[in-house]
Short mmCIF file of C-alpha atoms in Angstrom, two decimals:
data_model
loop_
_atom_site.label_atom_id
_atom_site.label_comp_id
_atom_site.label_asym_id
_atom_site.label_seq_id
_atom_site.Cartn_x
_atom_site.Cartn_y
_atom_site.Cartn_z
CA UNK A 874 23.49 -1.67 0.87
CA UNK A 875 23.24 0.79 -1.82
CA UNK A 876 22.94 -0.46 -4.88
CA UNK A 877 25.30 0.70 -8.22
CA UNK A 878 23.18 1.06 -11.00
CA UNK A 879 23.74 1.30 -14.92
CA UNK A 880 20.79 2.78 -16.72
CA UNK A 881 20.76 1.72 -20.54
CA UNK A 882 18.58 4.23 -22.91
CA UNK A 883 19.85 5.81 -26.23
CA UNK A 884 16.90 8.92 -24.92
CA UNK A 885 18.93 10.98 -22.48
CA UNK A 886 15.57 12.52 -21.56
CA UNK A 887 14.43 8.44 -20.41
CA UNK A 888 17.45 7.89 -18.76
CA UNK A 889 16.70 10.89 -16.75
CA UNK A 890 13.88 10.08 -15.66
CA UNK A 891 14.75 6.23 -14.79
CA UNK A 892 17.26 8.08 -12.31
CA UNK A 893 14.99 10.18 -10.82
CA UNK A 894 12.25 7.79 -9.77
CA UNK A 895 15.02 5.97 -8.13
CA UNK A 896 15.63 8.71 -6.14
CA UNK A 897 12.34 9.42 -5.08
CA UNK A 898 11.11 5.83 -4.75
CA UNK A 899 13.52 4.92 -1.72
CA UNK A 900 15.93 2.77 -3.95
CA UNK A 901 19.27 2.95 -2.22
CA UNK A 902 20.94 3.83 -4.91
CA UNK A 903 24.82 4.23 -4.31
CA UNK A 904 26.20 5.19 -8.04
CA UNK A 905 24.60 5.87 -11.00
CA UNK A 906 26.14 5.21 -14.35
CA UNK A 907 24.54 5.54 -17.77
CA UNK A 908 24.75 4.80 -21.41
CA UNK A 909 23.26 4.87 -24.58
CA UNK A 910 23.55 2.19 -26.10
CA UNK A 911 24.85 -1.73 -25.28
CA UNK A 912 28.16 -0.83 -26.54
CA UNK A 913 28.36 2.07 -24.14
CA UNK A 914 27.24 -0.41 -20.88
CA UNK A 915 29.85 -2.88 -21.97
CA UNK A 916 32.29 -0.56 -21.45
CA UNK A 917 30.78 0.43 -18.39
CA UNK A 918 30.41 -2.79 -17.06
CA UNK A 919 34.19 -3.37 -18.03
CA UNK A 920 35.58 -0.45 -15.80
CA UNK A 921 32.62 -0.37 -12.72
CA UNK A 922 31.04 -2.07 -9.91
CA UNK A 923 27.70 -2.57 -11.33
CA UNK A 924 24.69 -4.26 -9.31
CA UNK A 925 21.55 -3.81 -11.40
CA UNK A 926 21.76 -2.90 -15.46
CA UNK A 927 18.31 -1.33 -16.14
CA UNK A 928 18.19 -1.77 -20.25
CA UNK A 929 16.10 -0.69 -23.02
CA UNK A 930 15.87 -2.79 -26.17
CA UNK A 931 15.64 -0.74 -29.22
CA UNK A 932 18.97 1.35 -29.64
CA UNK A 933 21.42 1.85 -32.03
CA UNK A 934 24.41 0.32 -32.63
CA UNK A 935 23.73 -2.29 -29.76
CA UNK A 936 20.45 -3.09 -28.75
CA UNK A 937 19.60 -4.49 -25.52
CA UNK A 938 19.32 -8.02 -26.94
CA UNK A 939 22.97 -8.36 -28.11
CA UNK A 940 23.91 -6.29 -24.12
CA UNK A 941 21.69 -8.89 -22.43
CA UNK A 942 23.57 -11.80 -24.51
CA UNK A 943 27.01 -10.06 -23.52
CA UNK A 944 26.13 -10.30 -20.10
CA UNK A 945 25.05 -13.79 -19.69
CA UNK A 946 27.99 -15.10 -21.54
CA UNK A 947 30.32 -13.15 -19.07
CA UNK A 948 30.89 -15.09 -15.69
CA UNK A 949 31.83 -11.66 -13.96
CA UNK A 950 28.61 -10.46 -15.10
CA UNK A 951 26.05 -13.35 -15.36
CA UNK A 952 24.70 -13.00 -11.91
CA UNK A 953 23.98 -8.86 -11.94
CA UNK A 954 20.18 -8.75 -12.58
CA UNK A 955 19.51 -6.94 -16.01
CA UNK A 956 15.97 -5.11 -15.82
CA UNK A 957 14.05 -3.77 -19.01
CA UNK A 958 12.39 -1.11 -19.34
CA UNK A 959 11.19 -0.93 -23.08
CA UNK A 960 8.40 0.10 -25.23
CA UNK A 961 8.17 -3.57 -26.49
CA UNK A 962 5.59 -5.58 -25.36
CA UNK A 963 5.10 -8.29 -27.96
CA UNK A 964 5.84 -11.83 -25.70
CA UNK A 965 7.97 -13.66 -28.99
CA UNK A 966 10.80 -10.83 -28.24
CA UNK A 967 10.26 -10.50 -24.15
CA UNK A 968 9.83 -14.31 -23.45
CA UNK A 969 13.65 -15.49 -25.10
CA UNK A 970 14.94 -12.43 -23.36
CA UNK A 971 13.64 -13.60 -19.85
CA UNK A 972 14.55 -17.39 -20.45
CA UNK A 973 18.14 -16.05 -20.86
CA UNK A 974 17.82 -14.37 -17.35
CA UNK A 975 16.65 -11.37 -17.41
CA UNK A 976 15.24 -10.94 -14.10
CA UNK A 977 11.79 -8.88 -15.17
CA UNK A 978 10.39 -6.32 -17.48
CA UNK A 979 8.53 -2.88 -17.26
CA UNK A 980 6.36 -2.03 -20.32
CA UNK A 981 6.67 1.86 -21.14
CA UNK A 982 5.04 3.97 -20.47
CA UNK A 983 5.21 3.23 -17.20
CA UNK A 984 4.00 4.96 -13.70
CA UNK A 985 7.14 5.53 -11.15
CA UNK A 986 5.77 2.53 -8.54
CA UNK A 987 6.07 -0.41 -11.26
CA UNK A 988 9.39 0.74 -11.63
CA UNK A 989 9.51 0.25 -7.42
CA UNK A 990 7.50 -2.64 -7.28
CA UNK A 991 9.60 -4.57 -9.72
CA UNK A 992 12.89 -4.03 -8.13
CA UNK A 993 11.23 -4.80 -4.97
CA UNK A 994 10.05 -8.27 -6.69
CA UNK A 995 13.61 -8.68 -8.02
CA UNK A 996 15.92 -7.69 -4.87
CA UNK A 997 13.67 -8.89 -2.03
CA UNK A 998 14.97 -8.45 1.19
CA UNK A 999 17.92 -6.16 -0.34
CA UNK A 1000 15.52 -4.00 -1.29
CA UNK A 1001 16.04 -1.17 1.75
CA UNK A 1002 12.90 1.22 1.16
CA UNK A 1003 13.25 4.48 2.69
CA UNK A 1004 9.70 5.66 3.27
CA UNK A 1005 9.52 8.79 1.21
CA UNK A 1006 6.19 8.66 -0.63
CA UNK A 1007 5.59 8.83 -4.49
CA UNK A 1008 2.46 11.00 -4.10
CA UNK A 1009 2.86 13.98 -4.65
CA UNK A 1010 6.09 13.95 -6.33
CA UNK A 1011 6.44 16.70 -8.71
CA UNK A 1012 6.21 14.40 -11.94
CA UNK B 1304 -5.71 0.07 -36.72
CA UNK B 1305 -6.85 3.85 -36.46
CA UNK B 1306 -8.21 2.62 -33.11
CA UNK B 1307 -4.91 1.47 -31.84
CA UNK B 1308 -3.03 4.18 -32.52
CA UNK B 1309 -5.67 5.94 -30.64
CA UNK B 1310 -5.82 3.81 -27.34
CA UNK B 1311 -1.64 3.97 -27.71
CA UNK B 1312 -1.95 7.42 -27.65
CA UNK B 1313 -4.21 7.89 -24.91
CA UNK B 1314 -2.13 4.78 -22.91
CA UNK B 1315 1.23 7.14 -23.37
CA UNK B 1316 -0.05 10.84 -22.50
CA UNK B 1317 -2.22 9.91 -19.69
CA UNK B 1318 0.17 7.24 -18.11
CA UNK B 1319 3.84 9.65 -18.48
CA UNK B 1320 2.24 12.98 -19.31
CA UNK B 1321 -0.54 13.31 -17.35
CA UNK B 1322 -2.19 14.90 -20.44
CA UNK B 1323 -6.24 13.78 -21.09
CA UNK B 1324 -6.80 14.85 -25.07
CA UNK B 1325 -10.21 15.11 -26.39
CA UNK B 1326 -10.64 13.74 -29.55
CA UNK B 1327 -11.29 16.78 -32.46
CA UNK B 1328 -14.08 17.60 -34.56
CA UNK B 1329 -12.91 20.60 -35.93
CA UNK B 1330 -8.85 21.61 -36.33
CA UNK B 1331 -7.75 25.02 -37.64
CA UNK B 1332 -8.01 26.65 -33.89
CA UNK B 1333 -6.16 24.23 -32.56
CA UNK B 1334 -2.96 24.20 -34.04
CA UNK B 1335 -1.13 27.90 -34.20
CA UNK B 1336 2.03 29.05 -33.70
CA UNK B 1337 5.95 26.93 -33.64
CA UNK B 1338 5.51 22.81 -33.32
CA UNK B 1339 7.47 19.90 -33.15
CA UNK B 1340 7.10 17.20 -35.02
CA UNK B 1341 8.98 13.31 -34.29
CA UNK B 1342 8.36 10.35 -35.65
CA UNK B 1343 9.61 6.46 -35.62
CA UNK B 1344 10.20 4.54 -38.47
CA UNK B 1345 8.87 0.62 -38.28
CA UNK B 1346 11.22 -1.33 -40.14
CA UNK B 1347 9.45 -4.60 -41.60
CA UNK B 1348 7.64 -6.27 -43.94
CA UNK B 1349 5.82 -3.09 -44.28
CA UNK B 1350 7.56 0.31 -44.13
CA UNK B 1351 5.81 2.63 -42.30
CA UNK B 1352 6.09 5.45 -39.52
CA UNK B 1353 4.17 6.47 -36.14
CA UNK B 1354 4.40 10.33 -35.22
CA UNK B 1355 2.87 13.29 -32.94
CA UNK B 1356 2.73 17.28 -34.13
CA UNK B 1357 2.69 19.46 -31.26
CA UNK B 1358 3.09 22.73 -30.65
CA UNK B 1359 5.59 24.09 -28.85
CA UNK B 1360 3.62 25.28 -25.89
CA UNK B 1361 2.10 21.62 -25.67
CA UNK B 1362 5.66 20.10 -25.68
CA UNK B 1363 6.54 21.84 -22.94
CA UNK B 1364 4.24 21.32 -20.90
CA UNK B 1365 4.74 17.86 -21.60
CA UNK B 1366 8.52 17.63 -20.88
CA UNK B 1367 7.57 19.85 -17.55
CA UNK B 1368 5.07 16.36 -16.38
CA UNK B 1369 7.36 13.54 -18.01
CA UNK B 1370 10.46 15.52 -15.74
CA UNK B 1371 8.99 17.30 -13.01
CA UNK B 1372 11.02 20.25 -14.22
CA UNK B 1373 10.02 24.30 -14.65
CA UNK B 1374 9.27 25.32 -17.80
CA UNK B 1375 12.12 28.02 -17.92
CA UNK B 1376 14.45 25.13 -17.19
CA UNK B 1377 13.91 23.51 -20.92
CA UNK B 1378 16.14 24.43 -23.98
CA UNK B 1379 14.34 23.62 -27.27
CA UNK B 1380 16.53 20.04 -26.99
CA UNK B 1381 15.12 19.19 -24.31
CA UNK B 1382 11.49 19.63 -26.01
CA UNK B 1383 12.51 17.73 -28.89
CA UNK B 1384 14.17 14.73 -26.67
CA UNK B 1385 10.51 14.48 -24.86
CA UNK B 1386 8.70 14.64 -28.38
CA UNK B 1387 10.72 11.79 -29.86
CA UNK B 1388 10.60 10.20 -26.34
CA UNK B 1389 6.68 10.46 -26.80
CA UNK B 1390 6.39 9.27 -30.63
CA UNK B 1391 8.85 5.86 -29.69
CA UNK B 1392 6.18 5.14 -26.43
CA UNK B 1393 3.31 5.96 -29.13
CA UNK B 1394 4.86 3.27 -31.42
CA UNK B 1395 5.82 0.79 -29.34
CA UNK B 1396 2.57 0.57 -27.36
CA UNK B 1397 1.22 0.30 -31.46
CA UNK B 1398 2.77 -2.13 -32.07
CA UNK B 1399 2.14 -4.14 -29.04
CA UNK B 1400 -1.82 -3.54 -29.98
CA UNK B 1401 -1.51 -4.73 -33.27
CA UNK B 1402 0.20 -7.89 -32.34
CA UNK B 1403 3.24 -7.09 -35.19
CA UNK B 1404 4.90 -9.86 -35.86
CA UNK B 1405 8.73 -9.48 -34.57
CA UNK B 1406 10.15 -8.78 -37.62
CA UNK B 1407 8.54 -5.14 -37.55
CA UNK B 1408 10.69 -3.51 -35.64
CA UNK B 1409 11.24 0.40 -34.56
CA UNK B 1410 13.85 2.73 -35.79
CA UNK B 1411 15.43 5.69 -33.60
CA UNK B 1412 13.29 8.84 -33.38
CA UNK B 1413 13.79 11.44 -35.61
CA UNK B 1414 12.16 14.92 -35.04
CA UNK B 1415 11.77 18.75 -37.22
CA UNK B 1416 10.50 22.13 -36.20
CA UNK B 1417 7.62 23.79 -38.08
CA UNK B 1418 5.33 25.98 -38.10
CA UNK B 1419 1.74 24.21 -37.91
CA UNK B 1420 -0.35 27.14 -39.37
CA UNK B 1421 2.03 25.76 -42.79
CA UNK B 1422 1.28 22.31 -42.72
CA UNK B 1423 -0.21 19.81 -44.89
CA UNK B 1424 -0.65 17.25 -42.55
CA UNK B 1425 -4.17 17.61 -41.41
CA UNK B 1426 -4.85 16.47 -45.22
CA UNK B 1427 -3.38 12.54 -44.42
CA UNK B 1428 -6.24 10.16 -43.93
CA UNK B 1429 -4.23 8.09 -41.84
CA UNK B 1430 -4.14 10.11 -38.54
CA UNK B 1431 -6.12 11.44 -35.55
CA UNK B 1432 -6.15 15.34 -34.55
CA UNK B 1433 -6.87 16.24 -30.36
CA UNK B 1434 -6.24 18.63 -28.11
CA UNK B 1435 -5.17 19.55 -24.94
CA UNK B 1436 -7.07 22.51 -23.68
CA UNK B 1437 -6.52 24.81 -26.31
CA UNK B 1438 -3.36 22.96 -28.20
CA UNK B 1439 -3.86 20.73 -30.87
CA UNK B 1440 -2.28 17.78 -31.00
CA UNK B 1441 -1.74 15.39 -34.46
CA UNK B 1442 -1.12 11.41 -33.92
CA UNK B 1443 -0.42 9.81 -37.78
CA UNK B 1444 0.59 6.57 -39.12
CA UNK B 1445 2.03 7.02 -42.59
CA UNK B 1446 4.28 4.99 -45.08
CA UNK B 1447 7.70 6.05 -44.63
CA UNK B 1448 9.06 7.12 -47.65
#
């Protein structure tokens, strides 16, 4: 199954990375959508299939606290596993967040194969790896 | 603090960069030529901001490890996008160190060009100056006027 996947990050330069260790780290990943804020992935959420929302927290205009609420409160969305990947690390903001649902966090900076390993935590089974190595990647 | 800001540093370039600064005695050598400069303003009980100066050879070879891309394949935008991408990791992992309280919170990015051989900067108490092989590189914590 390949996964549709909305990356959340108001750093184009993040989001293109987040998309390219996806790539590399044998995540099916069917389409990739991205936005820059949580106003942006609303929108996105409202006009695609999406099956993982990888979020930052700290953006303008919508931050990924007020997406993550959005989502939740949705039933067409409360069931797609919201990821973030964030430079926060303080557990007052991260521990609401994953009482709410969210299905994990990655701390940046990050390496490529916590990004792996926590999907693989999160999807399980569903997870379909394809074999191709993160060493010597050209990162 | 200082101390912080330094393991934060050393967390970010090592762990997305694969950069390994040395902590510097002496400056002036160091720092030559066109730099870029970002910052991120902590919102909070205290106002303040985290930063990096680099030049612009250092910032590309840091956007060519945080992207896997060839140099020739970054516009200055790029650069800048990885600098600011840099400074926000900087803060954040700060912030986590320090054990802020929640209501200090960061601000987008914000980045300049400048010439480092014209700076002032190396005068602020409140920062730490390294280098990458032969590229300086300027880590500061500063109130954010």
């Amino acid at each position: 199954m390949a996964y549709n996947v909305l990356i959340v990050d108001d750093s184009a330069t993040m989001r293109a990375l987040i998309r390219k260790v996806l790539t590399i780290s044998g995540f099916d990943l069917g389409e990739c959508h991205e936005g820059a804020n949580g106003r942006e992935a609303l929108e996105i959420l409202e006009n695609e299939w999406i099956d993982l929302v990888l979020s930052d927290i700290h953006m303008p205009e919508m931050d990924g606290i007020a997406l993550v609420n959005a989502i939740r409160q949705n039933h067409l969305w409360e069931n797609i596993p919201v990821v973030l990947i964030t430079t926060e690390g303080r557990q007052e903001i991260l521990a609401p967040l994953l009482e709410k649902g969210v299905q994990g966090y990655i701390r940046k900076p990050f390496r490529p194969e916590e990004i792996k390993r926590k999907l693989q935590s999160i999807l399980g089974e569903a997870w379909v790896p394809h074999d191709r190595e993160l060493e010597g990647c050209d990162f | 603090m200082i101390e912080n800001l330094k393991a934060a540093t050393f967390e970010v370039l090592e762990t997305m960069f694969f950069l390994f600064p040395e902590s510097l005695e002496e400056s002036a050598q160091f720092f030559h030529g066109p730099g870029l400069r970002a910052w991120v303003p902590v919102a909070g009980p205290k106002k303040f901001r985290v930063g990096l100066t680099v030049s612009l050879t250092l910032a590309r070879e840091m956007a060519t490890n945080f992207l896997g891309l060839e140099k020739d394949e970054l516009p200055l935008e790029k650069l800048q996008d990885v600098v600011k991408e840099a400074a926000n990791m900087i803060a954040g992992a700060f912030l986590s160190r320090e054990q802020a309280p929640q209501e200090f919170h960061l601000m987008p990015p914000h980045v300049v060009q400048l010439n480092l051989e014209d700076q002032t900067w190396r005068e602020n108490a409140q920062h730490l100056l390294m280098a990458v092989e032969d590229e300086g590189l300027e880590v500061f914590l500063e109130k954010n006027t």
